[in-house]
Short mmCIF file of C-alpha atoms in Angstrom, two decimals:
data_model
loop_
_atom_site.label_atom_id
_atom_site.label_comp_id
_atom_site.label_asym_id
_atom_site.label_seq_id
_atom_site.Cartn_x
_atom_site.Cartn_y
_atom_site.Cartn_z
CA MET A 33 139.88 17.08 37.38
CA THR A 34 143.53 18.07 38.02
CA THR A 35 144.74 21.55 36.95
CA THR A 36 147.86 22.29 35.13
CA GLY A 37 149.22 23.94 38.32
CA GLY A 38 148.28 20.64 40.16
CA ARG A 39 150.01 18.47 37.57
CA ARG A 40 153.07 20.82 37.65
CA ALA A 41 153.24 20.47 41.54
CA GLU A 42 153.16 16.68 41.20
CA ALA A 43 155.93 16.66 38.61
CA ASP A 44 158.15 18.98 40.93
CA ALA A 45 157.54 16.74 43.80
CA GLU A 46 158.41 13.48 41.87
CA TYR A 47 161.41 15.33 40.48
CA THR A 48 162.48 16.47 44.07
CA ASP A 49 161.92 12.94 45.50
CA TYR A 50 164.07 11.42 42.65
CA VAL A 51 166.92 13.84 43.01
CA ARG A 52 166.95 13.53 46.92
CA SER A 53 167.12 9.88 46.77
CA ARG A 54 170.20 9.91 44.60
CA MET A 55 172.01 13.04 45.39
CA VAL A 56 174.63 11.61 47.69
CA ARG A 57 175.89 9.14 45.09
CA TRP A 58 175.90 11.49 42.23
CA ARG A 59 177.72 14.04 44.21
CA ARG A 60 180.36 11.36 45.32
CA THR A 61 180.75 10.42 41.72
CA ALA A 62 181.36 14.15 40.65
CA TYR A 63 183.78 14.57 43.39
CA LEU A 64 185.74 11.39 42.29
CA MET A 65 185.91 12.35 38.89
CA THR A 66 187.00 16.18 39.36
CA GLY A 67 188.87 15.50 42.76
CA ASP A 68 187.12 18.82 43.99
CA TRP A 69 183.81 19.11 45.90
CA ASP A 70 183.09 22.54 44.37
CA ARG A 71 183.73 21.67 40.78
CA GLY A 72 181.89 18.49 41.15
CA ASP A 73 178.92 20.36 42.72
CA ASP A 74 178.97 22.89 39.84
CA ILE A 75 178.85 20.13 37.30
CA LEU A 76 176.09 18.30 39.02
CA GLN A 77 174.01 21.63 39.46
CA ARG A 78 174.09 22.05 35.79
CA VAL A 79 173.03 18.48 35.16
CA LEU A 80 170.17 18.75 37.59
CA THR A 81 169.00 22.10 36.16
CA GLU A 82 168.95 20.37 32.70
CA LEU A 83 167.17 17.36 34.12
CA TYR A 84 164.58 19.63 35.78
CA ARG A 85 164.03 21.48 32.35
CA ASN A 86 163.55 18.35 30.45
CA TRP A 87 161.61 16.32 33.45
CA ALA A 88 158.37 15.83 31.58
CA ARG A 89 160.23 13.77 28.90
CA ALA A 90 163.16 12.30 31.05
CA ARG A 91 160.79 10.76 33.58
CA ARG A 92 159.18 8.51 30.80
CA ALA A 93 162.73 7.14 30.11
CA ASP A 94 163.03 3.33 30.39
CA HIS A 95 166.24 3.80 32.46
CA LEU A 96 166.16 7.23 34.16
CA ASP A 97 169.16 6.44 36.35
CA ALA A 98 171.23 5.52 33.45
CA LEU A 99 170.14 8.51 31.58
CA VAL A 100 170.98 10.80 34.54
CA ARG A 101 174.35 9.03 35.00
CA THR A 102 175.18 9.55 31.33
CA MET A 103 174.38 13.28 31.51
CA LEU A 104 176.74 13.50 34.49
CA LEU A 105 179.46 11.69 33.07
CA ARG A 106 179.40 13.64 29.72
CA ARG A 107 179.42 16.98 31.75
CA LEU A 108 182.30 15.62 33.84
CA LEU A 109 184.32 14.53 30.77
CA ASP A 110 183.57 17.66 28.95
CA GLU A 111 184.54 19.99 31.89
CA ARG A 112 188.00 19.30 31.34
CA ARG A 113 187.93 20.81 27.83
CA LEU A 114 185.50 23.47 28.63
CA ARG A 115 187.58 25.36 31.39
CA TRP A 116 184.99 28.13 32.56
CA ALA A 117 185.74 30.91 35.06
CA ARG A 118 184.80 29.75 38.53
CA VAL A 119 183.40 32.11 40.95
CA ALA A 120 182.74 31.29 44.57
CA LEU A 121 179.28 32.77 45.45
CA GLY A 122 178.11 33.29 48.90
CA ALA A 123 179.51 34.12 52.23
CA ALA A 124 179.38 30.77 53.89
CA LEU A 125 180.96 27.60 52.80
CA PRO A 126 178.35 24.68 51.99
CA GLU A 127 178.37 21.72 54.34
CA ARG A 128 180.60 18.76 53.46
CA HIS A 129 179.66 15.28 52.93
CA THR A 130 181.73 13.29 55.58
CA ASP A 131 183.13 9.86 54.79
CA PRO A 132 184.03 7.20 57.09
CA VAL A 133 187.18 6.37 55.20
CA ASP A 134 190.60 7.46 56.77
CA PRO A 135 191.28 11.06 55.32
CA THR A 136 194.84 10.25 54.67
CA ASP A 137 193.81 7.20 52.62
CA ARG A 138 191.13 9.28 50.81
CA ILE A 139 193.49 11.91 49.93
CA THR A 140 196.05 9.58 48.73
CA LEU A 141 193.52 7.73 46.54
CA ILE A 142 191.96 11.03 45.08
CA GLY A 143 195.29 12.26 44.28
CA ALA A 144 196.08 9.15 42.47
CA LEU A 145 192.91 9.16 40.70
CA ARG A 146 193.37 12.56 39.33
CA GLN A 147 196.45 11.31 37.54
CA VAL A 148 194.64 8.65 35.68
CA PRO A 149 193.39 9.56 32.13
CA PRO A 150 189.76 10.82 32.20
CA ARG A 151 188.23 7.93 30.26
CA GLN A 152 190.03 5.32 32.54
CA ARG A 153 188.92 7.40 35.59
CA ALA A 154 185.29 7.39 34.37
CA VAL A 155 185.46 3.63 34.01
CA LEU A 156 187.03 3.14 37.46
CA VAL A 157 184.42 5.40 39.03
CA LEU A 158 181.55 3.75 37.47
CA ARG A 159 182.92 0.25 38.12
CA TYR A 160 184.39 0.44 41.56
CA PHE A 161 182.54 3.27 43.35
CA GLN A 162 179.18 3.33 41.69
CA ASP A 163 179.14 -0.66 41.57
CA LEU A 164 177.96 -0.67 37.84
CA SER A 165 178.42 -3.92 35.95
CA VAL A 166 180.64 -3.92 32.80
CA GLU A 167 177.43 -3.72 30.49
CA GLU A 168 176.06 -0.77 32.41
CA THR A 169 179.21 1.07 32.57
CA ALA A 170 179.60 0.50 28.73
CA HIS A 171 176.13 1.84 28.16
CA ALA A 172 176.77 4.90 30.42
CA LEU A 173 180.03 5.95 28.45
CA ASP A 174 178.70 4.76 25.09
CA CYS A 175 181.23 2.28 24.37
CA SER A 176 181.74 -1.55 24.11
CA PRO A 177 182.11 -3.86 27.15
CA GLY A 178 185.47 -4.78 25.81
CA THR A 179 186.57 -1.10 26.04
CA VAL A 180 185.35 -0.83 29.55
CA LYS A 181 187.30 -4.03 30.53
CA SER A 182 190.47 -2.75 28.82
CA GLN A 183 190.10 0.81 30.25
CA ALA A 184 189.39 -0.60 33.81
CA ALA A 185 192.53 -2.76 33.43
CA LYS A 186 194.70 0.02 32.35
CA GLY A 187 193.25 2.43 35.01
CA LEU A 188 193.92 -0.18 37.82
CA SER A 189 197.27 -0.74 36.80
CA THR A 190 198.00 3.00 36.58
CA LEU A 191 196.50 3.42 40.00
CA ARG A 192 198.66 0.46 41.51
CA ALA A 193 201.70 2.26 39.89
CA LEU A 194 200.86 5.46 41.51
CA LEU A 195 199.96 3.89 44.99
CA ALA A 196 202.81 1.56 45.14
CA PRO A 197 205.24 3.77 47.03
CA THR A 198 202.53 4.65 49.62
CA LEU A 199 201.46 1.01 49.95
CA THR A 200 205.06 -0.23 50.44
CA ALA A 201 205.88 2.62 53.12
CA ARG A 202 203.33 1.12 55.39
#
């Protein structure tokens, strides 16, 4: 018979495996939404803490990835309204994820993405960086597929206008 401690250890191992397998994608999403690795990491850490506290219930969800993605997106969208004091803890900087994309292009894209309104930015990140379908994006953002399509079109239009000077200069 499994003890309570044994079940807890199994649940902890299951949580750790789940988070480890998805961490890079969630971290990238948080960065794309905030334009800042540290802010994105802070928000993701809060989401992962909440997920851990509610793991017994969360792991029984029909679509756990969708649940966590929704938690993350809501925290990211709320973060703009809930400006809290940011304190850098620790003497050493954390390791950074390296991206094979040209750094100049990445900086340009992230700068333009920061200027897109938050709701449109969320749609663009989910649709084009997370590769979610229109329906999955609508579910994650708790809106209709038509809203996703219109927000994506507006967001892409805004991005094109912001990036046009950069693209024509090449």
